[in-house]
PDB file of C-alpha atoms in Angstrom:
ATOM      1  CA  UNK S   1     -50.119   2.207  14.965  1.00 31.00           C
ATOM      2  CA  UNK S   2     -49.863   5.072  14.229  1.00 36.00           C
ATOM      3  CA  UNK S   3     -48.728   7.723  17.227  1.00 36.00           C
ATOM      4  CA  UNK S   4     -50.953  10.696  18.001  1.00 41.00           C
ATOM      5  CA  UNK S   5     -49.171  14.356  18.992  1.00 49.00           C
ATOM      6  CA  UNK S   6     -49.796  15.169  21.858  1.00 55.00           C
ATOM      7  CA  UNK S   7     -52.657  18.743  22.089  1.00 70.00           C
ATOM      8  CA  UNK S   8     -50.590  21.440  21.763  1.00 82.00           C
ATOM      9  CA  UNK S   9     -53.479  24.667  21.897  1.00 86.00           C
ATOM     10  CA  UNK S  10     -55.702  25.713  19.797  1.00 92.00           C
ATOM     11  CA  UNK S  11     -55.165  27.873  16.190  1.00 95.00           C
ATOM     12  CA  UNK S  12     -57.458  29.952  13.839  1.00 96.00           C
ATOM     13  CA  UNK S  13     -55.616  30.017  10.502  1.00 96.00           C
ATOM     14  CA  UNK S  14     -56.653  32.661   8.444  1.00 96.00           C
ATOM     15  CA  UNK S  15     -55.370  32.957   4.771  1.00 94.00           C
ATOM     16  CA  UNK S  16     -57.498  33.324   1.655  1.00 92.00           C
ATOM     17  CA  UNK S  17     -56.118  30.791  -0.574  1.00 91.00           C
ATOM     18  CA  UNK S  18     -57.180  27.597   0.251  1.00 93.00           C
ATOM     19  CA  UNK S  19     -54.169  25.663  -0.926  1.00 92.00           C
ATOM     20  CA  UNK S  20     -52.318  27.178   1.432  1.00 89.00           C
ATOM     21  CA  UNK S  21     -54.609  27.108   4.964  1.00 91.00           C
ATOM     22  CA  UNK S  22     -55.570  23.421   3.757  1.00 92.00           C
ATOM     23  CA  UNK S  23     -51.696  22.625   3.700  1.00 90.00           C
ATOM     24  CA  UNK S  24     -51.329  24.863   6.832  1.00 91.00           C
ATOM     25  CA  UNK S  25     -53.970  23.024   8.955  1.00 92.00           C
ATOM     26  CA  UNK S  26     -52.771  19.494   7.604  1.00 92.00           C
ATOM     27  CA  UNK S  27     -49.347  20.635   9.041  1.00 91.00           C
ATOM     28  CA  UNK S  28     -50.325  21.756  12.102  1.00 92.00           C
ATOM     29  CA  UNK S  29     -52.992  18.905  12.960  1.00 93.00           C
ATOM     30  CA  UNK S  30     -50.279  16.587  12.594  1.00 91.00           C
ATOM     31  CA  UNK S  31     -47.933  18.137  14.989  1.00 90.00           C
ATOM     32  CA  UNK S  32     -51.071  18.361  17.308  1.00 91.00           C
ATOM     33  CA  UNK S  33     -52.563  21.512  17.359  1.00 92.00           C
ATOM     34  CA  UNK S  34     -56.429  22.514  16.734  1.00 93.00           C
ATOM     35  CA  UNK S  35     -57.404  24.390  13.913  1.00 95.00           C
ATOM     36  CA  UNK S  36     -59.794  26.750  12.955  1.00 96.00           C
ATOM     37  CA  UNK S  37     -59.657  28.273   9.173  1.00 96.00           C
ATOM     38  CA  UNK S  38     -61.039  31.380   8.037  1.00 96.00           C
ATOM     39  CA  UNK S  39     -60.904  32.554   4.464  1.00 95.00           C
ATOM     40  CA  UNK S  40     -61.331  36.561   5.224  1.00 95.00           C
ATOM     41  CA  UNK S  41     -61.379  39.167   7.824  1.00 95.00           C
ATOM     42  CA  UNK S  42     -64.808  38.519   8.281  1.00 95.00           C
ATOM     43  CA  UNK S  43     -65.004  35.205   9.049  1.00 96.00           C
ATOM     44  CA  UNK S  44     -62.013  35.080  11.483  1.00 96.00           C
ATOM     45  CA  UNK S  45     -64.330  37.842  13.148  1.00 95.00           C
ATOM     46  CA  UNK S  46     -66.963  35.649  13.674  1.00 94.00           C
ATOM     47  CA  UNK S  47     -64.983  32.409  14.517  1.00 94.00           C
ATOM     48  CA  UNK S  48     -63.503  34.558  17.781  1.00 93.00           C
ATOM     49  CA  UNK S  49     -67.218  35.132  18.228  1.00 89.00           C
ATOM     50  CA  UNK S  50     -67.640  31.929  19.132  1.00 89.00           C
ATOM     51  CA  UNK S  51     -64.202  30.104  20.095  1.00 89.00           C
ATOM     52  CA  UNK S  52     -61.401  31.966  22.149  1.00 87.00           C
ATOM     53  CA  UNK S  53     -58.255  29.918  20.522  1.00 91.00           C
ATOM     54  CA  UNK S  54     -54.856  29.484  22.093  1.00 89.00           C
ATOM     55  CA  UNK S  55     -52.844  32.477  18.795  1.00 93.00           C
ATOM     56  CA  UNK S  56     -54.111  33.553  15.733  1.00 96.00           C
ATOM     57  CA  UNK S  57     -51.747  33.544  12.480  1.00 96.00           C
ATOM     58  CA  UNK S  58     -53.118  35.827  10.066  1.00 95.00           C
ATOM     59  CA  UNK S  59     -52.471  36.488   6.409  1.00 92.00           C
ATOM     60  CA  UNK S  60     -52.629  40.090   5.184  1.00 90.00           C
ATOM     61  CA  UNK S  61     -53.625  40.098   2.611  1.00 88.00           C
ATOM     62  CA  UNK S  62     -57.940  39.718   2.365  1.00 92.00           C
ATOM     63  CA  UNK S  63     -60.115  39.437  -0.059  1.00 92.00           C
ATOM     64  CA  UNK S  64     -62.364  42.169   2.637  1.00 92.00           C
ATOM     65  CA  UNK S  65     -60.568  43.566   5.522  1.00 92.00           C
ATOM     66  CA  UNK S  66     -56.966  43.566   5.339  1.00 90.00           C
ATOM     67  CA  UNK S  67     -55.253  41.573   8.289  1.00 92.00           C
ATOM     68  CA  UNK S  68     -53.717  44.543  10.335  1.00 91.00           C
ATOM     69  CA  UNK S  69     -56.975  46.017  10.741  1.00 93.00           C
ATOM     70  CA  UNK S  70     -58.624  42.448  11.565  1.00 95.00           C
ATOM     71  CA  UNK S  71     -55.027  42.475  14.434  1.00 93.00           C
ATOM     72  CA  UNK S  72     -56.772  45.884  15.092  1.00 91.00           C
ATOM     73  CA  UNK S  73     -60.237  44.513  16.145  1.00 92.00           C
ATOM     74  CA  UNK S  74     -59.032  42.110  17.753  1.00 92.00           C
ATOM     75  CA  UNK S  75     -56.781  43.564  19.959  1.00 86.00           C
ATOM     76  CA  UNK S  76     -58.821  46.165  20.739  1.00 82.00           C
ATOM     77  CA  UNK S  77     -62.135  43.595  22.114  1.00 80.00           C
ATOM     78  CA  UNK S  78     -61.365  42.941  25.586  1.00 70.00           C
ATOM     79  CA  UNK S  79     -62.395  39.431  24.694  1.00 75.00           C
ATOM     80  CA  UNK S  80     -59.799  38.238  22.953  1.00 83.00           C
ATOM     81  CA  UNK S  81     -57.448  41.466  23.301  1.00 78.00           C
ATOM     82  CA  UNK S  82     -55.334  38.694  25.011  1.00 77.00           C
ATOM     83  CA  UNK S  83     -55.342  36.559  22.109  1.00 87.00           C
ATOM     84  CA  UNK S  84     -51.467  36.069  20.045  1.00 90.00           C
ATOM     85  CA  UNK S  85     -51.156  37.022  16.594  1.00 93.00           C
ATOM     86  CA  UNK S  86     -48.646  35.547  14.258  1.00 94.00           C
ATOM     87  CA  UNK S  87     -48.740  38.458  11.216  1.00 91.00           C
ATOM     88  CA  UNK S  88     -48.359  36.454   7.552  1.00 88.00           C
ATOM     89  CA  UNK S  89     -47.392  38.085   4.342  1.00 78.00           C
ATOM     90  CA  UNK S  90     -45.271  38.138   0.863  1.00 70.00           C
ATOM     91  CA  UNK S  91     -44.204  41.811   1.580  1.00 58.00           C
ATOM     92  CA  UNK S  92     -41.578  43.456   2.358  1.00 55.00           C
ATOM     93  CA  UNK S  93     -39.823  42.479   5.684  1.00 54.00           C
ATOM     94  CA  UNK S  94     -39.245  46.478   6.947  1.00 54.00           C
ATOM     95  CA  UNK S  95     -42.428  47.423   5.990  1.00 62.00           C
ATOM     96  CA  UNK S  96     -44.397  44.408   6.709  1.00 68.00           C
ATOM     97  CA  UNK S  97     -42.683  44.903  10.838  1.00 68.00           C
ATOM     98  CA  UNK S  98     -43.177  48.007  10.960  1.00 70.00           C
ATOM     99  CA  UNK S  99     -47.273  47.842  10.127  1.00 75.00           C
ATOM    100  CA  UNK S 100     -47.919  44.254  12.261  1.00 75.00           C
ATOM    101  CA  UNK S 101     -46.409  46.105  15.665  1.00 73.00           C
ATOM    102  CA  UNK S 102     -48.401  49.151  14.926  1.00 77.00           C
ATOM    103  CA  UNK S 103     -51.480  47.225  14.365  1.00 83.00           C
ATOM    104  CA  UNK S 104     -50.555  44.712  17.106  1.00 83.00           C
ATOM    105  CA  UNK S 105     -49.558  41.940  16.452  1.00 87.00           C
ATOM    106  CA  UNK S 106     -47.203  39.135  18.970  1.00 85.00           C
ATOM    107  CA  UNK S 107     -44.787  38.043  16.121  1.00 86.00           C
ATOM    108  CA  UNK S 108     -45.276  37.539  11.968  1.00 83.00           C
ATOM    109  CA  UNK S 109     -43.268  35.326   9.272  1.00 88.00           C
ATOM    110  CA  UNK S 110     -42.880  35.899   6.209  1.00 83.00           C
ATOM    111  CA  UNK S 111     -44.122  33.619   3.106  1.00 83.00           C
ATOM    112  CA  UNK S 112     -43.482  31.509   1.960  1.00 82.00           C
ATOM    113  CA  UNK S 113     -43.782  29.930   5.035  1.00 85.00           C
ATOM    114  CA  UNK S 114     -41.674  27.686   6.521  1.00 85.00           C
ATOM    115  CA  UNK S 115     -44.834  24.838   8.628  1.00 82.00           C
ATOM    116  CA  UNK S 116     -40.527  24.272  10.741  1.00 85.00           C
ATOM    117  CA  UNK S 117     -40.644  27.237  11.702  1.00 89.00           C
ATOM    118  CA  UNK S 118     -44.086  28.492  12.201  1.00 90.00           C
ATOM    119  CA  UNK S 119     -44.620  25.513  14.647  1.00 90.00           C
ATOM    120  CA  UNK S 120     -41.843  26.861  16.643  1.00 91.00           C
ATOM    121  CA  UNK S 121     -43.006  30.466  15.971  1.00 90.00           C
ATOM    122  CA  UNK S 122     -46.053  29.642  17.723  1.00 92.00           C
ATOM    123  CA  UNK S 123     -44.811  27.247  20.797  1.00 90.00           C
ATOM    124  CA  UNK S 124     -42.778  30.083  21.188  1.00 89.00           C
ATOM    125  CA  UNK S 125     -45.913  32.359  21.408  1.00 87.00           C
ATOM    126  CA  UNK S 126     -47.926  30.421  22.876  1.00 81.00           C
ATOM    127  CA  UNK S 127     -45.943  29.453  26.040  1.00 78.00           C
ATOM    128  CA  UNK S 128     -45.074  33.742  26.327  1.00 74.00           C
ATOM    129  CA  UNK S 129     -47.971  34.840  26.500  1.00 71.00           C
ATOM    130  CA  UNK S 130     -49.740  31.992  28.633  1.00 65.00           C
ATOM    131  CA  UNK S 131     -46.617  32.678  31.626  1.00 59.00           C
ATOM    132  CA  UNK S 132     -48.068  35.990  30.844  1.00 57.00           C
ATOM    133  CA  UNK S 133     -51.438  36.724  30.475  1.00 57.00           C
ATOM    134  CA  UNK S 134     -52.284  33.669  33.637  1.00 68.00           C
ATOM    135  CA  UNK S 135     -56.199  33.945  32.150  1.00 71.00           C
ATOM    136  CA  UNK S 136     -58.886  31.762  34.122  1.00 80.00           C
ATOM    137  CA  UNK S 137     -58.717  29.245  32.728  1.00 74.00           C
ATOM    138  CA  UNK S 138     -62.686  29.405  32.530  1.00 83.00           C
ATOM    139  CA  UNK S 139     -63.539  32.463  30.935  1.00 87.00           C
ATOM    140  CA  UNK S 140     -60.006  33.480  29.464  1.00 81.00           C
ATOM    141  CA  UNK S 141     -60.006  36.255  31.088  1.00 87.00           C
ATOM    142  CA  UNK S 142     -57.678  37.607  32.448  1.00 86.00           C
ATOM    143  CA  UNK S 143     -57.385  36.649  36.402  1.00 81.00           C
ATOM    144  CA  UNK S 144     -55.308  38.024  39.520  1.00 82.00           C
ATOM    145  CA  UNK S 145     -51.751  38.220  38.725  1.00 81.00           C
ATOM    146  CA  UNK S 146     -52.391  40.169  35.285  1.00 84.00           C
ATOM    147  CA  UNK S 147     -56.170  42.198  36.777  1.00 90.00           C
ATOM    148  CA  UNK S 148     -53.540  43.168  39.581  1.00 89.00           C
ATOM    149  CA  UNK S 149     -50.820  44.295  36.919  1.00 86.00           C
ATOM    150  CA  UNK S 150     -53.224  46.665  35.467  1.00 91.00           C
ATOM    151  CA  UNK S 151     -54.304  48.048  38.692  1.00 93.00           C
ATOM    152  CA  UNK S 152     -50.638  49.242  39.255  1.00 91.00           C
ATOM    153  CA  UNK S 153     -50.231  50.924  35.983  1.00 90.00           C
ATOM    154  CA  UNK S 154     -53.457  52.567  36.169  1.00 92.00           C
ATOM    155  CA  UNK S 155     -52.542  53.902  39.234  1.00 92.00           C
ATOM    156  CA  UNK S 156     -48.616  54.877  38.545  1.00 89.00           C
ATOM    157  CA  UNK S 157     -49.919  56.785  35.571  1.00 88.00           C
ATOM    158  CA  UNK S 158     -51.709  59.117  38.064  1.00 87.00           C
ATOM    159  CA  UNK S 159     -54.838  59.377  35.110  1.00 90.00           C
ATOM    160  CA  UNK S 160     -57.981  58.916  36.321  1.00 93.00           C
ATOM    161  CA  UNK S 161     -60.107  56.384  35.752  1.00 94.00           C
ATOM    162  CA  UNK S 162     -62.484  54.140  37.584  1.00 95.00           C
ATOM    163  CA  UNK S 163     -63.098  49.982  39.039  1.00 96.00           C
ATOM    164  CA  UNK S 164     -65.932  48.530  38.953  1.00 97.00           C
ATOM    165  CA  UNK S 165     -66.359  45.057  41.589  1.00 97.00           C
ATOM    166  CA  UNK S 166     -68.647  42.439  40.547  1.00 98.00           C
ATOM    167  CA  UNK S 167     -70.081  39.906  42.817  1.00 96.00           C
ATOM    168  CA  UNK S 168     -72.908  36.680  43.256  1.00 97.00           C
ATOM    169  CA  UNK S 169     -74.306  36.767  46.140  1.00 94.00           C
ATOM    170  CA  UNK S 170     -75.950  32.902  47.131  1.00 92.00           C
ATOM    171  CA  UNK S 171     -73.452  31.420  44.749  1.00 93.00           C
ATOM    172  CA  UNK S 172     -72.293  29.032  46.760  1.00 87.00           C
ATOM    173  CA  UNK S 173     -76.008  28.049  47.634  1.00 90.00           C
ATOM    174  CA  UNK S 174     -76.454  27.462  44.471  1.00 93.00           C
ATOM    175  CA  UNK S 175     -73.683  25.826  43.568  1.00 90.00           C
ATOM    176  CA  UNK S 176     -75.123  23.309  46.545  1.00 87.00           C
ATOM    177  CA  UNK S 177     -77.956  23.108  44.945  1.00 91.00           C
ATOM    178  CA  UNK S 178     -76.667  22.982  40.982  1.00 93.00           C
ATOM    179  CA  UNK S 179     -73.539  21.489  40.135  1.00 90.00           C
ATOM    180  CA  UNK S 180     -69.966  22.777  40.203  1.00 90.00           C
ATOM    181  CA  UNK S 181     -70.469  22.417  36.069  1.00 92.00           C
ATOM    182  CA  UNK S 182     -74.430  24.677  36.211  1.00 94.00           C
ATOM    183  CA  UNK S 183     -72.935  27.143  38.281  1.00 94.00           C
ATOM    184  CA  UNK S 184     -69.569  26.917  35.535  1.00 94.00           C
ATOM    185  CA  UNK S 185     -72.357  28.167  33.073  1.00 95.00           C
ATOM    186  CA  UNK S 186     -73.214  30.701  34.861  1.00 97.00           C
ATOM    187  CA  UNK S 187     -70.223  32.144  35.401  1.00 96.00           C
ATOM    188  CA  UNK S 188     -69.392  32.423  31.711  1.00 95.00           C
ATOM    189  CA  UNK S 189     -72.623  33.542  31.698  1.00 97.00           C
ATOM    190  CA  UNK S 190     -71.069  36.339  33.428  1.00 97.00           C
ATOM    191  CA  UNK S 191     -68.700  36.838  31.871  1.00 95.00           C
ATOM    192  CA  UNK S 192     -70.458  37.403  28.711  1.00 95.00           C
ATOM    193  CA  UNK S 193     -72.443  39.792  30.310  1.00 97.00           C
ATOM    194  CA  UNK S 194     -70.094  41.995  31.352  1.00 97.00           C
ATOM    195  CA  UNK S 195     -68.188  41.560  27.802  1.00 94.00           C
ATOM    196  CA  UNK S 196     -71.294  42.627  26.256  1.00 94.00           C
ATOM    197  CA  UNK S 197     -71.572  45.982  28.123  1.00 95.00           C
ATOM    198  CA  UNK S 198     -68.308  46.560  28.196  1.00 94.00           C
ATOM    199  CA  UNK S 199     -67.819  46.973  24.023  1.00 90.00           C
ATOM    200  CA  UNK S 200     -71.945  48.624  24.301  1.00 91.00           C
ATOM    201  CA  UNK S 201     -70.683  51.535  26.161  1.00 88.00           C
ATOM    202  CA  UNK S 202     -67.249  51.445  23.686  1.00 82.00           C
ATOM    203  CA  UNK S 203     -64.820  52.732  26.852  1.00 78.00           C
ATOM    204  CA  UNK S 204     -61.279  53.629  26.297  1.00 77.00           C
ATOM    205  CA  UNK S 205     -59.187  51.143  26.959  1.00 78.00           C
ATOM    206  CA  UNK S 206     -61.363  48.761  28.560  1.00 91.00           C
ATOM    207  CA  UNK S 207     -60.077  46.134  31.719  1.00 94.00           C
ATOM    208  CA  UNK S 208     -62.063  42.694  32.664  1.00 95.00           C
ATOM    209  CA  UNK S 209     -60.513  40.779  35.285  1.00 93.00           C
ATOM    210  CA  UNK S 210     -61.568  37.767  36.604  1.00 93.00           C
ATOM    211  CA  UNK S 211     -60.664  37.173  39.880  1.00 89.00           C
ATOM    212  CA  UNK S 212     -61.448  34.033  40.315  1.00 86.00           C
ATOM    213  CA  UNK S 213     -64.888  32.301  41.741  1.00 89.00           C
ATOM    214  CA  UNK S 214     -67.729  34.959  40.858  1.00 93.00           C
ATOM    215  CA  UNK S 215     -65.541  38.397  41.551  1.00 94.00           C
ATOM    216  CA  UNK S 216     -64.475  40.719  38.606  1.00 97.00           C
ATOM    217  CA  UNK S 217     -62.583  43.748  38.635  1.00 97.00           C
ATOM    218  CA  UNK S 218     -63.515  46.351  35.263  1.00 97.00           C
ATOM    219  CA  UNK S 219     -61.577  49.166  34.261  1.00 96.00           C
ATOM    220  CA  UNK S 220     -62.878  51.642  32.623  1.00 94.00           C
ATOM    221  CA  UNK S 221     -63.460  56.101  31.826  1.00 92.00           C
ATOM    222  CA  UNK S 222     -64.873  56.709  35.120  1.00 93.00           C
ATOM    223  CA  UNK S 223     -67.906  58.959  32.796  1.00 93.00           C
ATOM    224  CA  UNK S 224     -68.429  55.283  31.385  1.00 94.00           C
ATOM    225  CA  UNK S 225     -68.216  53.370  35.022  1.00 95.00           C
ATOM    226  CA  UNK S 226     -72.101  53.512  36.227  1.00 95.00           C
ATOM    227  CA  UNK S 227     -73.615  52.709  33.125  1.00 96.00           C
ATOM    228  CA  UNK S 228     -71.815  48.903  32.853  1.00 96.00           C
ATOM    229  CA  UNK S 229     -72.584  48.438  36.371  1.00 97.00           C
ATOM    230  CA  UNK S 230     -76.015  48.799  35.770  1.00 97.00           C
ATOM    231  CA  UNK S 231     -76.598  47.553  32.811  1.00 97.00           C
ATOM    232  CA  UNK S 232     -74.432  44.064  33.529  1.00 97.00           C
ATOM    233  CA  UNK S 233     -76.780  44.244  36.893  1.00 97.00           C
ATOM    234  CA  UNK S 234     -80.076  44.558  34.472  1.00 97.00           C
ATOM    235  CA  UNK S 235     -79.128  41.867  32.284  1.00 97.00           C
ATOM    236  CA  UNK S 236     -78.054  39.289  35.077  1.00 98.00           C
ATOM    237  CA  UNK S 237     -81.474  39.961  37.014  1.00 97.00           C
ATOM    238  CA  UNK S 238     -83.469  39.490  33.630  1.00 96.00           C
ATOM    239  CA  UNK S 239     -81.794  36.691  32.627  1.00 96.00           C
ATOM    240  CA  UNK S 240     -80.123  34.489  36.105  1.00 97.00           C
ATOM    241  CA  UNK S 241     -83.834  32.136  36.167  1.00 96.00           C
ATOM    242  CA  UNK S 242     -83.391  30.879  32.703  1.00 95.00           C
ATOM    243  CA  UNK S 243     -80.321  28.794  35.921  1.00 96.00           C
ATOM    244  CA  UNK S 244     -82.911  27.325  37.731  1.00 97.00           C
ATOM    245  CA  UNK S 245     -84.973  24.243  37.151  1.00 95.00           C
ATOM    246  CA  UNK S 246     -88.748  25.026  36.847  1.00 96.00           C
ATOM    247  CA  UNK S 247     -89.907  24.028  39.994  1.00 95.00           C
ATOM    248  CA  UNK S 248     -87.476  26.592  42.121  1.00 95.00           C
ATOM    249  CA  UNK S 249     -88.654  28.930  38.947  1.00 94.00           C
ATOM    250  CA  UNK S 250     -91.751  28.837  40.039  1.00 94.00           C
ATOM    251  CA  UNK S 251     -90.817  29.344  43.620  1.00 94.00           C
ATOM    252  CA  UNK S 252     -88.838  31.826  43.674  1.00 92.00           C
ATOM    253  CA  UNK S 253     -85.386  30.331  44.473  1.00 93.00           C
ATOM    254  CA  UNK S 254     -84.925  27.216  46.763  1.00 93.00           C
ATOM    255  CA  UNK S 255     -84.553  25.539  49.883  1.00 92.00           C
ATOM    256  CA  UNK S 256     -81.548  23.858  51.718  1.00 89.00           C
ATOM    257  CA  UNK S 257     -80.533  22.228  54.985  1.00 82.00           C
ATOM    258  CA  UNK S 258     -77.608  24.678  56.572  1.00 71.00           C
ATOM    259  CA  UNK S 259     -74.812  23.223  59.006  1.00 68.00           C
ATOM    260  CA  UNK S 260     -77.435  22.832  62.057  1.00 75.00           C
ATOM    261  CA  UNK S 261     -79.746  21.007  60.448  1.00 79.00           C
ATOM    262  CA  UNK S 262     -81.972  24.082  59.924  1.00 86.00           C
ATOM    263  CA  UNK S 263     -83.956  24.336  56.409  1.00 90.00           C
ATOM    264  CA  UNK S 264     -82.784  27.588  55.126  1.00 89.00           C
ATOM    265  CA  UNK S 265     -84.319  29.018  52.324  1.00 92.00           C
ATOM    266  CA  UNK S 266     -82.317  31.210  49.404  1.00 92.00           C
ATOM    267  CA  UNK S 267     -84.276  33.424  46.524  1.00 94.00           C
ATOM    268  CA  UNK S 268     -83.007  33.963  43.349  1.00 95.00           C
ATOM    269  CA  UNK S 269     -79.511  34.973  42.855  1.00 96.00           C
ATOM    270  CA  UNK S 270     -78.319  38.680  43.078  1.00 97.00           C
ATOM    271  CA  UNK S 271     -74.746  40.902  41.600  1.00 97.00           C
ATOM    272  CA  UNK S 272     -73.776  43.272  42.952  1.00 97.00           C
ATOM    273  CA  UNK S 273     -71.596  45.862  41.866  1.00 97.00           C
ATOM    274  CA  UNK S 274     -69.080  48.545  43.582  1.00 97.00           C
ATOM    275  CA  UNK S 275     -67.911  51.394  41.604  1.00 97.00           C
ATOM    276  CA  UNK S 276     -64.552  53.293  42.661  1.00 95.00           C
ATOM    277  CA  UNK S 277     -63.525  55.977  40.287  1.00 94.00           C
ATOM    278  CA  UNK S 278     -60.266  56.837  40.526  1.00 93.00           C
ATOM    279  CA  UNK S 279     -59.841  61.507  39.234  1.00 88.00           C
ATOM    280  CA  UNK S 280     -58.758  62.847  42.284  1.00 79.00           C
ATOM    281  CA  UNK S 281     -56.528  61.474  45.200  1.00 80.00           C
ATOM    282  CA  UNK S 282     -54.592  58.543  43.978  1.00 82.00           C
ATOM    283  CA  UNK S 283     -54.246  55.316  46.745  1.00 86.00           C
ATOM    284  CA  UNK S 284     -50.288  54.015  47.504  1.00 85.00           C
ATOM    285  CA  UNK S 285     -51.072  50.489  46.360  1.00 90.00           C
ATOM    286  CA  UNK S 286     -53.005  48.162  44.984  1.00 92.00           C
ATOM    287  CA  UNK S 287     -53.739  46.708  48.023  1.00 91.00           C
ATOM    288  CA  UNK S 288     -55.244  49.755  49.228  1.00 92.00           C
ATOM    289  CA  UNK S 289     -57.245  50.100  46.232  1.00 94.00           C
ATOM    290  CA  UNK S 290     -58.900  46.101  46.373  1.00 93.00           C
ATOM    291  CA  UNK S 291     -59.838  47.012  50.470  1.00 91.00           C
ATOM    292  CA  UNK S 292     -61.498  49.798  49.135  1.00 92.00           C
ATOM    293  CA  UNK S 293     -63.834  48.287  46.055  1.00 94.00           C
ATOM    294  CA  UNK S 294     -64.341  45.066  48.789  1.00 92.00           C
ATOM    295  CA  UNK S 295     -65.198  47.450  51.841  1.00 93.00           C
ATOM    296  CA  UNK S 296     -67.714  49.115  48.981  1.00 95.00           C
ATOM    297  CA  UNK S 297     -69.027  46.077  47.779  1.00 94.00           C
ATOM    298  CA  UNK S 298     -69.582  44.585  51.041  1.00 93.00           C
ATOM    299  CA  UNK S 299     -72.095  48.059  51.790  1.00 94.00           C
ATOM    300  CA  UNK S 300     -73.759  46.231  48.637  1.00 95.00           C
ATOM    301  CA  UNK S 301     -75.016  42.864  49.380  1.00 93.00           C
ATOM    302  CA  UNK S 302     -75.614  44.430  52.370  1.00 93.00           C
ATOM    303  CA  UNK S 303     -78.774  45.818  50.581  1.00 94.00           C
ATOM    304  CA  UNK S 304     -81.771  43.617  49.433  1.00 92.00           C
ATOM    305  CA  UNK S 305     -81.488  42.625  45.531  1.00 94.00           C
ATOM    306  CA  UNK S 306     -79.015  42.648  43.563  1.00 96.00           C
ATOM    307  CA  UNK S 307     -77.409  46.290  43.794  1.00 96.00           C
ATOM    308  CA  UNK S 308     -74.619  49.115  41.880  1.00 96.00           C
ATOM    309  CA  UNK S 309     -73.416  50.864  44.998  1.00 96.00           C
ATOM    310  CA  UNK S 310     -70.655  54.194  44.080  1.00 94.00           C
ATOM    311  CA  UNK S 311     -67.794  55.990  45.710  1.00 85.00           C
ATOM    312  CA  UNK S 312     -68.970  59.515  45.124  1.00 69.00           C
ATOM    313  CA  UNK S 313     -65.727  61.327  46.494  1.00 46.00           C
ATOM    314  CA  UNK S 314     -63.210  59.293  44.721  1.00 40.00           C
ATOM    315  CA  UNK S 315     -60.066  57.791  46.917  1.00 40.00           C
ATOM    316  CA  UNK S 316     -56.624  58.146  47.594  1.00 35.00           C
ATOM    317  CA  UNK S 317     -53.902  59.870  50.423  1.00 27.00           C
ATOM    318  CA  UNK S 318     -53.233  63.235  48.110  1.00 28.00           C
TER     319      UNK S 318
END
């Protein structure tokens, strides 16, 4: 009986040579990986739009977009920024390594590729990135540890930025009504709305974090923050009823029995956002910044419907 290797992760192989692509795919599948493939740069970016792999093995010499440019685009997209990339090429080693690093690659390997070396490199990079990334398992976005690290970096840099806090009001009741599976679909949908809004606004050095449950954070340029917040809220309001059954959609909500046995009516879910610009004075800690955002978010949740609240003064201790 053939023994099946334990699943070690999902790898996207981007290689224009069909022979090399198939050989690498077969080798990695034998070692327990799920393998996706693309023969050019456009195909690689399309594959990443559909599925977020654990790692990308990227050839440099592609027929349309060279591997360095593909890597730059992967790292520029908030959705794929934390997917590790191993560059593979037969170019001269020193120049290849420099260009790989400049494009944002996490590691590199020279051709011809030794399957055992590639397997070891993939394991090493995935292990390192998982340890550093602390990604949310549901959305693939950075979770608490990396988000706090990001906020700490922005505070230490002492340059203007903004933080947008997002929270779905009534999400617990929605889960009680429809179950966690549909709740998970809704959370992933909100993550996609955030990614779309951020990509459309094209802010410099944007970051999207998933703190858990229905709580998300975006950091971006101060002048782009309100536009992103309003865009996400409008998209959420325009699509939320798609997650309801016809009966609830037609009646505008549903009724649940509370702990005291009394019926309670719940309308369609709403999304609240709190925009906290940090432009003149800087808070003394990440905790203080988070507290300011959560206080403003609570104010937003007290308003009727979906709401975007903005701290106009900036914040900090001076």
